[in-house]
Short mmCIF file of C-alpha atoms and ligand atoms in Angstrom, two decimals:
data_model
loop_
_atom_site.label_atom_id
_atom_site.label_comp_id
_atom_site.label_asym_id
_atom_site.label_seq_id
_atom_site.Cartn_x
_atom_site.Cartn_y
_atom_site.Cartn_z
CA MET A 1 39.33 1.16 -3.48
CA ALA A 2 35.77 0.77 -4.70
CA LYS A 3 34.47 -2.75 -4.13
CA THR A 4 33.58 -4.92 -7.12
CA ALA A 5 32.15 -8.39 -7.71
CA GLN A 6 33.64 -10.66 -10.34
CA LEU A 7 31.56 -12.46 -12.88
CA ILE A 8 33.25 -15.19 -14.87
CA TYR A 9 31.37 -16.02 -18.04
CA ASP A 10 32.47 -17.68 -21.24
CA GLY A 11 36.10 -17.65 -20.17
CA LYS A 12 36.14 -13.90 -19.43
CA THR A 13 36.13 -12.09 -16.08
CA TYR A 14 33.99 -8.99 -15.61
CA GLU A 15 34.19 -6.52 -12.71
CA LEU A 16 30.79 -5.36 -11.50
CA PRO A 17 30.58 -2.36 -9.13
CA ILE A 18 29.23 -2.92 -5.62
CA ILE A 19 26.87 -0.25 -4.34
CA GLU A 20 26.51 0.27 -0.59
CA GLY A 21 23.47 1.91 1.00
CA THR A 22 23.53 4.02 4.18
CA GLU A 23 22.34 1.01 6.21
CA LYS A 24 25.14 -1.15 4.76
CA GLU A 25 22.89 -2.95 2.28
CA THR A 26 25.05 -4.06 -0.62
CA ALA A 27 24.04 -4.56 -4.21
CA ILE A 28 25.74 -5.49 -7.45
CA ASP A 29 25.25 -2.77 -10.05
CA ILE A 30 24.28 -4.64 -13.19
CA SER A 31 23.21 -1.61 -15.23
CA GLU A 32 26.08 -2.18 -17.72
CA LEU A 33 25.89 -5.98 -17.67
CA LEU A 34 24.04 -6.34 -20.98
CA GLU A 35 26.29 -3.93 -22.78
CA LYS A 36 29.50 -5.54 -21.44
CA THR A 37 28.55 -9.24 -21.51
CA GLY A 38 25.41 -9.64 -23.63
CA LEU A 39 23.73 -11.18 -20.57
CA THR A 40 20.48 -10.10 -19.00
CA THR A 41 19.22 -11.19 -15.56
CA LEU A 42 16.17 -13.22 -14.62
CA ASP A 43 14.32 -12.63 -11.36
CA ILE A 44 10.64 -13.49 -11.74
CA GLY A 45 8.56 -11.46 -9.29
CA TYR A 46 11.57 -9.16 -8.65
CA LYS A 47 12.37 -11.06 -5.47
CA ASN A 48 15.94 -9.74 -5.45
CA THR A 49 15.96 -6.83 -7.85
CA GLY A 50 16.71 -3.31 -6.67
CA SER A 51 14.82 -1.00 -8.99
CA THR A 52 16.02 2.28 -7.51
CA LYS A 53 18.15 4.01 -4.87
CA SER A 54 15.65 5.52 -2.45
CA ALA A 55 16.06 7.73 0.62
CA ILE A 56 12.48 7.42 1.90
CA THR A 57 11.90 4.17 3.78
CA PHE A 58 14.26 1.61 5.23
CA LEU A 59 13.16 -1.85 6.20
CA ASP A 60 15.07 -4.85 7.41
CA GLY A 61 12.89 -7.93 6.99
CA ASP A 62 15.06 -10.18 9.18
CA LYS A 63 15.26 -7.79 12.11
CA GLY A 64 11.68 -6.50 11.73
CA ILE A 65 12.81 -2.86 11.32
CA LEU A 66 10.75 -0.21 9.52
CA ARG A 67 11.81 3.44 9.42
CA TYR A 68 10.46 6.44 7.53
CA ARG A 69 13.27 8.90 6.74
CA GLY A 70 15.25 7.37 9.63
CA TYR A 71 12.49 7.56 12.27
CA SER A 72 11.24 4.23 13.66
CA ILE A 73 7.67 3.22 12.95
CA GLU A 74 7.24 2.56 16.69
CA ASP A 75 8.16 6.20 17.55
CA LEU A 76 6.05 7.67 14.77
CA ALA A 77 2.99 5.56 15.63
CA ALA A 78 3.27 6.53 19.31
CA LYS A 79 4.16 10.23 18.99
CA SER A 80 3.26 11.62 15.58
CA THR A 81 0.17 12.27 13.49
CA PHE A 82 -0.71 11.14 9.98
CA LEU A 83 -0.29 14.59 8.41
CA GLU A 84 3.06 15.11 10.15
CA VAL A 85 4.25 11.71 8.85
CA THR A 86 2.91 12.62 5.41
CA TYR A 87 5.03 15.79 5.43
CA LEU A 88 8.05 13.82 6.63
CA LEU A 89 7.74 11.23 3.87
CA ILE A 90 7.18 13.72 1.08
CA PHE A 91 9.62 16.46 2.09
CA GLY A 92 12.23 14.45 3.98
CA GLU A 93 12.12 16.17 7.40
CA LEU A 94 9.67 16.47 10.27
CA PRO A 95 7.88 19.82 9.84
CA THR A 96 8.25 22.77 12.18
CA LYS A 97 5.01 24.03 13.77
CA GLU A 98 4.69 26.71 11.06
CA GLN A 99 5.36 24.26 8.23
CA LEU A 100 2.78 21.81 9.56
CA THR A 101 0.18 24.55 10.03
CA LYS A 102 0.66 25.75 6.46
CA PHE A 103 0.64 22.22 5.03
CA THR A 104 -2.52 21.30 6.96
CA SER A 105 -4.25 24.50 5.93
CA ASP A 106 -3.25 24.01 2.24
CA ILE A 107 -4.74 20.51 2.32
CA THR A 108 -7.89 21.68 4.11
CA LYS A 109 -8.49 24.33 1.43
CA HIS A 110 -8.67 21.71 -1.33
CA THR A 111 -10.94 19.05 0.21
CA LEU A 112 -13.92 19.89 -2.00
CA VAL A 113 -14.06 18.11 -5.36
CA HIS A 114 -15.60 19.37 -8.61
CA GLU A 115 -19.39 18.89 -8.68
CA ASP A 116 -19.03 16.94 -11.95
CA ASN A 117 -17.32 14.20 -9.95
CA LYS A 118 -20.76 13.43 -8.58
CA LYS A 119 -21.95 12.71 -12.14
CA ILE A 120 -19.04 10.28 -12.61
CA LEU A 121 -19.92 8.65 -9.29
CA ASP A 122 -23.58 8.37 -10.33
CA GLY A 123 -22.51 6.34 -13.36
CA PHE A 124 -21.27 3.51 -11.13
CA PRO A 125 -23.73 0.80 -10.12
CA SER A 126 -24.03 0.34 -6.35
CA THR A 127 -22.48 -3.12 -6.81
CA SER A 128 -19.13 -1.51 -7.76
CA HIS A 129 -16.27 -2.31 -5.42
CA PRO A 130 -15.19 0.98 -3.75
CA MET A 131 -11.58 0.42 -4.88
CA GLY A 132 -12.60 0.52 -8.55
CA VAL A 133 -14.63 3.67 -7.91
CA LEU A 134 -11.77 5.28 -6.00
CA ALA A 135 -9.21 4.53 -8.73
CA SER A 136 -11.54 6.00 -11.38
CA LEU A 137 -12.41 9.13 -9.41
CA PHE A 138 -8.75 9.68 -8.66
CA CYS A 139 -7.76 9.32 -12.30
CA SER A 140 -10.51 11.77 -13.27
CA LEU A 141 -8.46 14.51 -11.54
CA THR A 142 -6.33 14.54 -14.72
CA ALA A 143 -9.44 15.87 -16.51
CA PHE A 144 -10.26 18.53 -13.93
CA TYR A 145 -6.63 19.67 -13.65
CA PRO A 146 -5.19 19.07 -17.16
CA GLU A 147 -2.12 21.16 -16.29
CA SER A 148 -1.01 18.14 -14.19
CA LEU A 149 -0.28 16.33 -17.48
CA ASP A 150 2.68 18.62 -18.16
CA PRO A 151 5.80 16.53 -17.42
CA ASN A 152 7.85 19.69 -16.93
CA ARG A 153 5.61 21.23 -14.31
CA SER A 154 7.15 23.73 -11.90
CA SER A 155 7.73 22.63 -8.31
CA GLU A 156 4.87 24.97 -7.22
CA GLY A 157 2.57 23.16 -9.66
CA VAL A 158 3.71 19.78 -8.35
CA TYR A 159 3.10 20.97 -4.78
CA LEU A 160 -0.45 21.92 -5.71
CA SER A 161 -1.07 18.47 -7.22
CA ILE A 162 0.33 16.84 -4.07
CA VAL A 163 -1.93 18.93 -1.84
CA ARG A 164 -4.94 18.23 -4.04
CA SER A 165 -4.24 14.49 -3.98
CA LEU A 166 -4.07 14.42 -0.18
CA ALA A 167 -7.10 16.70 0.19
CA LYS A 168 -9.42 14.92 -2.20
CA MET A 169 -8.54 11.31 -1.39
CA PRO A 170 -10.75 11.11 1.78
CA THR A 171 -13.62 12.80 -0.09
CA PHE A 172 -13.43 10.24 -2.91
CA ALA A 173 -12.94 7.40 -0.42
CA ALA A 174 -16.08 8.36 1.53
CA TRP A 175 -18.04 8.86 -1.69
CA SER A 176 -17.03 5.41 -2.96
CA TYR A 177 -18.73 4.03 0.17
CA LYS A 178 -21.83 6.20 -0.20
CA ASN A 179 -22.21 4.86 -3.73
CA ALA A 180 -22.14 1.28 -2.44
CA VAL A 181 -24.81 1.87 0.21
CA GLY A 182 -26.98 4.20 -1.89
CA HIS A 183 -26.77 7.17 0.49
CA PRO A 184 -26.34 10.80 -0.54
CA VAL A 185 -22.76 12.03 -0.46
CA ASN A 186 -21.54 14.41 2.23
CA TYR A 187 -19.30 17.40 1.65
CA PRO A 188 -16.10 17.83 3.67
CA ASP A 189 -16.40 19.68 6.99
CA ASN A 190 -13.20 21.72 7.12
CA SER A 191 -13.59 22.50 10.83
CA LEU A 192 -12.51 18.90 11.52
CA ASP A 193 -9.11 17.21 11.38
CA TYR A 194 -8.17 14.90 8.47
CA CYS A 195 -9.47 11.60 9.91
CA SER A 196 -12.56 13.05 11.63
CA ARG A 197 -13.50 14.79 8.39
CA PHE A 198 -13.29 11.50 6.53
CA LEU A 199 -15.36 9.65 9.15
CA LYS A 200 -18.06 12.32 9.06
CA MET A 201 -18.22 12.20 5.23
CA MET A 202 -18.48 8.44 5.41
CA TYR A 203 -21.03 7.97 8.18
CA ALA A 204 -23.13 11.13 8.53
CA LEU A 205 -26.67 11.01 7.15
CA PRO A 206 -28.77 14.07 6.36
CA ALA A 207 -31.55 12.76 8.61
CA GLU A 208 -29.45 12.37 11.75
CA HIS A 209 -26.93 14.21 13.88
CA TYR A 210 -23.46 12.64 13.67
CA GLU A 211 -20.68 13.10 16.19
CA VAL A 212 -17.19 11.73 15.40
CA ASP A 213 -15.90 9.42 18.15
CA PRO A 214 -12.36 10.62 18.99
CA VAL A 215 -11.31 7.05 19.89
CA VAL A 216 -12.18 5.97 16.36
CA ALA A 217 -10.53 9.04 14.75
CA ASN A 218 -7.30 8.54 16.74
CA ALA A 219 -7.15 4.82 15.96
CA LEU A 220 -7.64 5.57 12.28
CA ASP A 221 -4.87 8.19 12.35
CA LYS A 222 -2.48 5.58 13.79
CA LEU A 223 -3.49 2.97 11.22
CA LEU A 224 -2.84 5.41 8.39
CA ILE A 225 0.65 6.11 9.80
CA LEU A 226 1.44 2.38 9.80
CA HIS A 227 0.41 2.09 6.17
CA ALA A 228 2.05 5.30 4.95
CA ASP A 229 4.99 3.76 3.08
CA HIS A 230 6.68 0.42 2.62
CA GLU A 231 9.41 1.00 0.05
CA GLN A 232 9.22 -0.81 -3.32
CA ASN A 233 6.11 -2.98 -2.83
CA CYS A 234 3.73 -3.90 -5.67
CA SER A 235 1.60 -0.72 -5.67
CA THR A 236 4.53 1.63 -5.05
CA SER A 237 6.57 0.04 -7.82
CA THR A 238 3.48 0.46 -10.01
CA VAL A 239 3.28 4.16 -9.14
CA ARG A 240 6.98 4.56 -9.91
CA ILE A 241 6.85 2.66 -13.18
CA VAL A 242 3.78 4.56 -14.41
CA GLY A 243 5.32 7.83 -13.22
CA SER A 244 8.56 6.96 -15.03
CA SER A 245 6.74 7.34 -18.36
CA LYS A 246 6.07 10.93 -17.18
CA ALA A 247 2.38 10.19 -16.69
CA SER A 248 0.68 12.62 -14.32
CA ILE A 249 0.75 12.15 -10.56
CA TYR A 250 -3.00 11.44 -10.57
CA SER A 251 -2.83 8.64 -13.13
CA SER A 252 0.26 7.18 -11.43
CA ILE A 253 -1.56 7.07 -8.09
CA SER A 254 -4.68 5.68 -9.70
CA ALA A 255 -2.54 2.82 -11.06
CA GLY A 256 -1.20 2.30 -7.53
CA ILE A 257 -4.76 2.05 -6.18
CA ASN A 258 -5.50 -0.68 -8.72
CA ALA A 259 -2.35 -2.60 -7.81
CA LEU A 260 -3.18 -2.35 -4.12
CA TRP A 261 -6.63 -3.80 -4.70
CA GLY A 262 -5.37 -7.38 -5.31
CA PRO A 263 -5.87 -9.96 -2.52
CA LEU A 264 -2.15 -10.70 -2.32
CA HIS A 265 -1.42 -7.04 -1.56
CA GLY A 266 -3.76 -4.51 0.12
CA GLY A 267 -6.84 -6.61 -0.57
CA ALA A 268 -5.56 -9.11 2.00
CA ASN A 269 -7.09 -7.17 4.94
CA GLN A 270 -10.55 -7.75 3.47
CA GLU A 271 -9.74 -11.41 2.79
CA VAL A 272 -8.64 -11.91 6.41
CA ILE A 273 -12.12 -11.08 7.71
CA VAL A 274 -13.78 -13.12 4.96
CA MET A 275 -11.58 -16.06 6.02
CA LEU A 276 -12.21 -15.61 9.77
CA GLU A 277 -15.97 -15.40 9.17
CA ALA A 278 -15.82 -18.57 7.05
CA ILE A 279 -13.93 -20.39 9.83
CA LYS A 280 -16.52 -19.20 12.36
CA GLN A 281 -19.40 -20.38 10.19
CA ASP A 282 -17.65 -23.68 9.69
CA GLY A 283 -17.83 -24.31 13.46
CA GLY A 284 -14.46 -22.74 14.33
CA ASN A 285 -12.40 -25.77 13.28
CA ILE A 286 -9.08 -23.94 12.98
CA GLU A 287 -6.93 -27.05 12.45
CA LYS A 288 -8.97 -27.90 9.36
CA TRP A 289 -8.24 -24.47 7.83
CA ILE A 290 -4.56 -24.63 8.73
CA ASN A 291 -4.38 -27.98 6.97
CA LYS A 292 -6.09 -26.48 3.94
CA ALA A 293 -3.42 -23.73 3.85
CA LYS A 294 -0.66 -26.36 4.01
CA ASP A 295 -2.19 -28.58 1.33
CA LYS A 296 -0.37 -27.97 -1.96
CA ASN A 297 -3.39 -29.24 -3.89
CA ASP A 298 -5.57 -26.56 -2.32
CA SER A 299 -5.12 -22.98 -3.52
CA PHE A 300 -6.23 -21.61 -0.12
CA ARG A 301 -3.64 -19.53 1.74
CA LEU A 302 -3.85 -18.27 5.27
CA MET A 303 -4.68 -14.65 4.56
CA GLY A 304 -2.74 -12.13 6.66
CA PHE A 305 0.22 -14.51 6.94
CA GLY A 306 3.58 -14.25 5.23
CA HIS A 307 5.38 -11.35 3.68
CA ARG A 308 7.75 -10.93 0.79
CA VAL A 309 10.26 -9.05 2.93
CA TYR A 310 9.52 -9.67 6.64
CA LYS A 311 10.82 -13.12 7.47
CA ASN A 312 10.83 -12.73 11.24
CA PHE A 313 7.95 -10.48 12.23
CA ASP A 314 6.12 -7.52 10.77
CA PRO A 315 6.70 -4.55 13.13
CA ARG A 316 3.44 -2.97 11.98
CA ALA A 317 1.52 -6.11 12.99
CA LYS A 318 2.94 -5.82 16.53
CA ILE A 319 1.78 -2.19 16.87
CA ILE A 320 -1.61 -2.93 15.33
CA LYS A 321 -2.19 -5.94 17.58
CA LYS A 322 -1.70 -3.70 20.62
CA ALA A 323 -3.85 -0.94 19.09
CA ALA A 324 -6.57 -3.50 18.29
CA ASP A 325 -6.62 -4.62 21.94
CA ASP A 326 -6.87 -0.96 23.11
CA VAL A 327 -9.62 -0.04 20.67
CA LEU A 328 -11.70 -3.15 21.41
CA ALA A 329 -11.40 -2.46 25.15
CA LYS A 330 -12.22 1.27 24.80
CA LEU A 331 -15.21 0.61 22.56
CA GLY A 332 -16.31 -2.35 24.73
CA ILE A 333 -16.37 -4.73 21.76
CA ASN A 334 -16.30 -8.49 22.26
CA ASP A 335 -15.70 -9.91 18.81
CA PRO A 336 -15.82 -13.72 18.43
CA VAL A 337 -13.89 -13.37 15.18
CA LEU A 338 -11.02 -11.87 17.17
CA GLU A 339 -10.92 -14.97 19.33
CA ILE A 340 -10.62 -17.11 16.21
CA ALA A 341 -7.83 -14.82 14.96
CA MET A 342 -5.89 -15.22 18.23
CA LYS A 343 -6.23 -19.02 18.18
CA LEU A 344 -5.30 -19.19 14.50
CA GLU A 345 -2.19 -17.12 15.13
CA GLU A 346 -1.20 -19.29 18.09
CA ILE A 347 -1.62 -22.58 16.22
CA ALA A 348 0.08 -21.35 13.04
CA LEU A 349 3.08 -19.98 14.93
CA ARG A 350 3.68 -23.44 16.46
CA ASP A 351 3.27 -25.32 13.18
CA PRO A 352 6.53 -26.44 11.45
CA TYR A 353 5.04 -25.56 8.01
CA PHE A 354 4.77 -21.88 8.98
CA ILE A 355 7.98 -21.86 11.05
CA GLU A 356 10.09 -23.36 8.24
CA ARG A 357 8.71 -20.91 5.68
CA LYS A 358 8.99 -17.96 8.09
CA LEU A 359 5.31 -17.12 7.78
CA TYR A 360 4.17 -14.65 10.45
CA PRO A 361 1.05 -12.50 10.81
CA ASN A 362 1.44 -9.39 8.66
CA VAL A 363 -0.07 -5.91 8.98
CA ASP A 364 -3.28 -7.03 7.31
CA PHE A 365 -3.98 -9.78 9.81
CA TYR A 366 -4.82 -7.23 12.50
CA SER A 367 -5.81 -4.20 10.45
CA GLY A 368 -8.94 -6.07 9.28
CA ILE A 369 -9.92 -6.74 12.89
CA ILE A 370 -9.38 -3.15 13.98
CA TYR A 371 -11.25 -1.71 10.97
CA ARG A 372 -14.15 -4.00 11.82
CA ALA A 373 -14.11 -2.74 15.41
CA LEU A 374 -14.17 0.85 14.10
CA GLY A 375 -17.33 0.00 12.17
CA ILE A 376 -15.68 0.15 8.73
CA PRO A 377 -17.37 -2.21 6.25
CA VAL A 378 -15.23 -5.01 4.80
CA ASP A 379 -15.31 -3.68 1.23
CA MET A 380 -13.81 -0.43 2.50
CA PHE A 381 -10.75 -1.97 4.20
CA THR A 382 -8.52 -1.69 1.16
CA VAL A 383 -9.74 1.87 0.59
CA MET A 384 -8.46 2.69 4.09
CA PHE A 385 -5.13 1.14 3.14
CA ALA A 386 -5.05 3.33 0.00
CA MET A 387 -5.71 6.46 2.08
CA GLY A 388 -2.83 5.48 4.33
CA ARG A 389 -0.44 4.59 1.50
CA LEU A 390 -1.05 7.82 -0.42
CA PRO A 391 1.83 9.82 1.15
CA GLY A 392 4.23 6.98 0.31
CA TRP A 393 3.09 6.87 -3.31
CA ILE A 394 3.46 10.65 -3.55
CA ALA A 395 6.91 10.65 -1.93
CA GLN A 396 8.12 7.89 -4.26
CA TRP A 397 6.66 9.59 -7.34
CA LYS A 398 8.34 12.87 -6.32
CA GLU A 399 11.68 11.17 -5.66
CA LEU A 400 11.60 9.44 -9.06
CA ARG A 401 10.92 12.80 -10.69
CA GLU A 402 13.62 14.66 -8.76
CA ASN A 403 16.18 11.92 -9.46
CA LYS A 404 15.29 12.17 -13.16
CA GLU A 405 15.01 8.38 -13.35
CA PRO A 406 14.64 6.82 -16.81
CA ILE A 407 11.50 5.03 -17.94
CA GLY A 408 11.03 1.67 -16.20
CA ARG A 409 11.28 -1.16 -18.68
CA PRO A 410 12.25 -4.65 -17.47
CA ARG A 411 13.73 -7.27 -19.78
CA GLN A 412 12.57 -10.85 -20.36
CA VAL A 413 13.91 -14.19 -21.48
CA TYR A 414 11.79 -15.25 -24.43
CA VAL A 415 10.74 -18.92 -24.24
CA GLY A 416 8.11 -18.98 -27.02
CA THR A 417 8.10 -20.53 -30.48
CA GLN A 418 10.99 -19.61 -32.76
CA SER A 419 10.48 -17.91 -36.10
CA ARG A 420 7.98 -19.73 -38.38
CA ALA A 421 6.12 -19.06 -41.61
CA TYR A 422 2.55 -17.76 -41.57
CA VAL A 423 -0.01 -20.49 -42.43
CA ASP A 424 -3.09 -19.45 -44.36
CA ILE A 425 -6.38 -20.07 -42.49
CA THR A 426 -7.54 -22.62 -45.10
CA LYS A 427 -4.49 -24.76 -44.38
CA ARG A 428 -4.63 -24.83 -40.54
N1 CMC B 501 -0.46 -19.54 3.64
C1 CMC B 501 0.08 -20.73 3.33
N2 CMC B 501 1.27 -20.87 2.71
C2 CMC B 501 1.93 -19.76 2.38
C3 CMC B 501 1.43 -18.47 2.68
C4 CMC B 501 0.19 -18.38 3.33
N3 CMC B 501 -0.34 -17.20 3.65
N4 CMC B 501 2.30 -17.54 2.24
C5 CMC B 501 3.32 -18.21 1.67
N5 CMC B 501 3.10 -19.54 1.77
C6 CMC B 501 4.01 -20.63 1.35
C7 CMC B 501 4.01 -20.81 -0.16
O1 CMC B 501 3.03 -21.75 -0.57
C8 CMC B 501 5.43 -21.27 -0.41
O2 CMC B 501 5.49 -22.62 -0.01
P1 CMC B 501 6.51 -23.63 -0.79
O3 CMC B 501 7.88 -23.10 -0.53
O4 CMC B 501 6.24 -24.95 -0.17
O5 CMC B 501 6.10 -23.57 -2.24
C9 CMC B 501 6.25 -20.48 0.62
O6 CMC B 501 5.33 -20.20 1.70
C10 CMC B 501 6.81 -19.17 0.07
O7 CMC B 501 5.73 -18.43 -0.49
P2 CMC B 501 5.85 -17.40 -1.68
O8 CMC B 501 4.52 -17.26 -2.32
O9 CMC B 501 7.01 -17.79 -2.53
O10 CMC B 501 6.24 -16.08 -0.90
P3 CMC B 501 6.16 -14.63 -1.48
O11 CMC B 501 7.22 -13.85 -0.81
O12 CMC B 501 6.19 -14.68 -2.98
O13 CMC B 501 4.69 -14.16 -1.07
C11 CMC B 501 2.88 -13.18 0.07
C12 CMC B 501 4.41 -13.25 -0.06
C13 CMC B 501 2.53 -12.05 1.04
C14 CMC B 501 2.26 -12.84 -1.30
C15 CMC B 501 2.36 -14.53 0.58
O14 CMC B 501 2.92 -14.85 1.84
C16 CMC B 501 0.83 -14.60 0.66
O15 CMC B 501 0.18 -14.91 -0.33
N6 CMC B 501 0.24 -14.26 1.86
C17 CMC B 501 -1.19 -14.20 2.00
C18 CMC B 501 -1.70 -12.87 1.48
C19 CMC B 501 -1.37 -11.70 2.39
O16 CMC B 501 -1.56 -11.77 3.60
N7 CMC B 501 -0.90 -10.61 1.79
C20 CMC B 501 -0.61 -9.35 2.51
C21 CMC B 501 0.84 -9.01 2.48
S1 CMC B 501 1.24 -7.73 3.66
C22 CMC B 501 0.50 -6.33 3.04
C23 CMC B 501 1.18 -5.78 1.84
O17 CMC B 501 2.32 -5.30 1.96
O18 CMC B 501 0.56 -5.80 0.78
#
């Protein structure tokens, strides 16, 4: 017999269906609650609200498990490549050799962007944060490919938009950096792989020869895999909710880029370095900064610590910590900020405040350090995160569309003033 939960309210008993996921997660289906009982639910910040049934990513915050389509993040980071993982997330299965070759070649064909994008880029002052530039350039794809606005697009049309998104993202990302430093933009070199192509567009200058360092390209590929999806986080939920209104894939992703930008989400990797630098400049007094983070009258938080879902450890942080060690050793970098990071982690992990609240280093704690070692400027850290998260956003947008999900529209409990008569301005 199907399981139910009982709700007793106002002297009546209601049976609510229990939904079970493939990993034995259980949820109460409240979709008919309002209709049956007149009650809505309140869960500010959606801390315990399932917004969809998804078959893309599974994570268990207590056990520190993260899997894409059933494959562990540890296996994928060690054995796969970013484009293979991208295919897996979007289409549900690891590609065969032929499928991966075709997918890679389709993406490579579309790396160039319309020349008019340069005019849009030129309109941004060099003080613009690259995330704002990236979100705008990405949204401008709706203008260059207006057919993407058709909510009933064929699956071939959707495939083309997916390929274009993946192909043009690194071009826009590199251009958002060129705008900030006032250098001429580079065009994509399609003889290179995805990450090397991006690095060349970002760093090459017309006056000098530029050779991509394979250590840097491989490390970047791994970082992108770790960021590729993370189920219904803030930016992904944004993509899904915008997509649910049948907005185009480009505008949905652009909204996701904006959501990711915030310091409590993807912007945290940038804030980690800003914080570590500040601690260094302050004489390296780590205890003082830990105390600041614990002080409820101080808004400062230890950036790169804590996670909405992981309450034991963040499996991505473990992989990145190891990758950061490898990259620093291979590139022969001795970073004093890294030393501060290690000490900070050690002290925080012993402190009852952090233990009681289950606050552990998250993915952003180490990704900032590794990006710095790879020579990526701080303002570009969140752009790297966006490049990595793109396949997840696409997969979630596609799933929403295929599942024919209704428009996202949460409820509220109104706590404002009750009905009152309008008062003329002369009488206020
Ligand atoms: N430093 C100090 N105290 C903290 C921190 C922190 N980094 N994070 C949470 N707390 C405290 C918080 O003050 C609260 O204390 P109390 O119970 O005494 O009021 C308690 O821990 C629970 O915090 P919360 O804000 O209710 O937890 P949340 O699940 O809503 O927030 C978070 C999760 C990631 C927004 C938060 O931990 C945070 O702000 N961390 C710093 C920013 C950061 O590193 N973000 C990157 C997240 S991982 C990348 C991604 O997926 O985007």
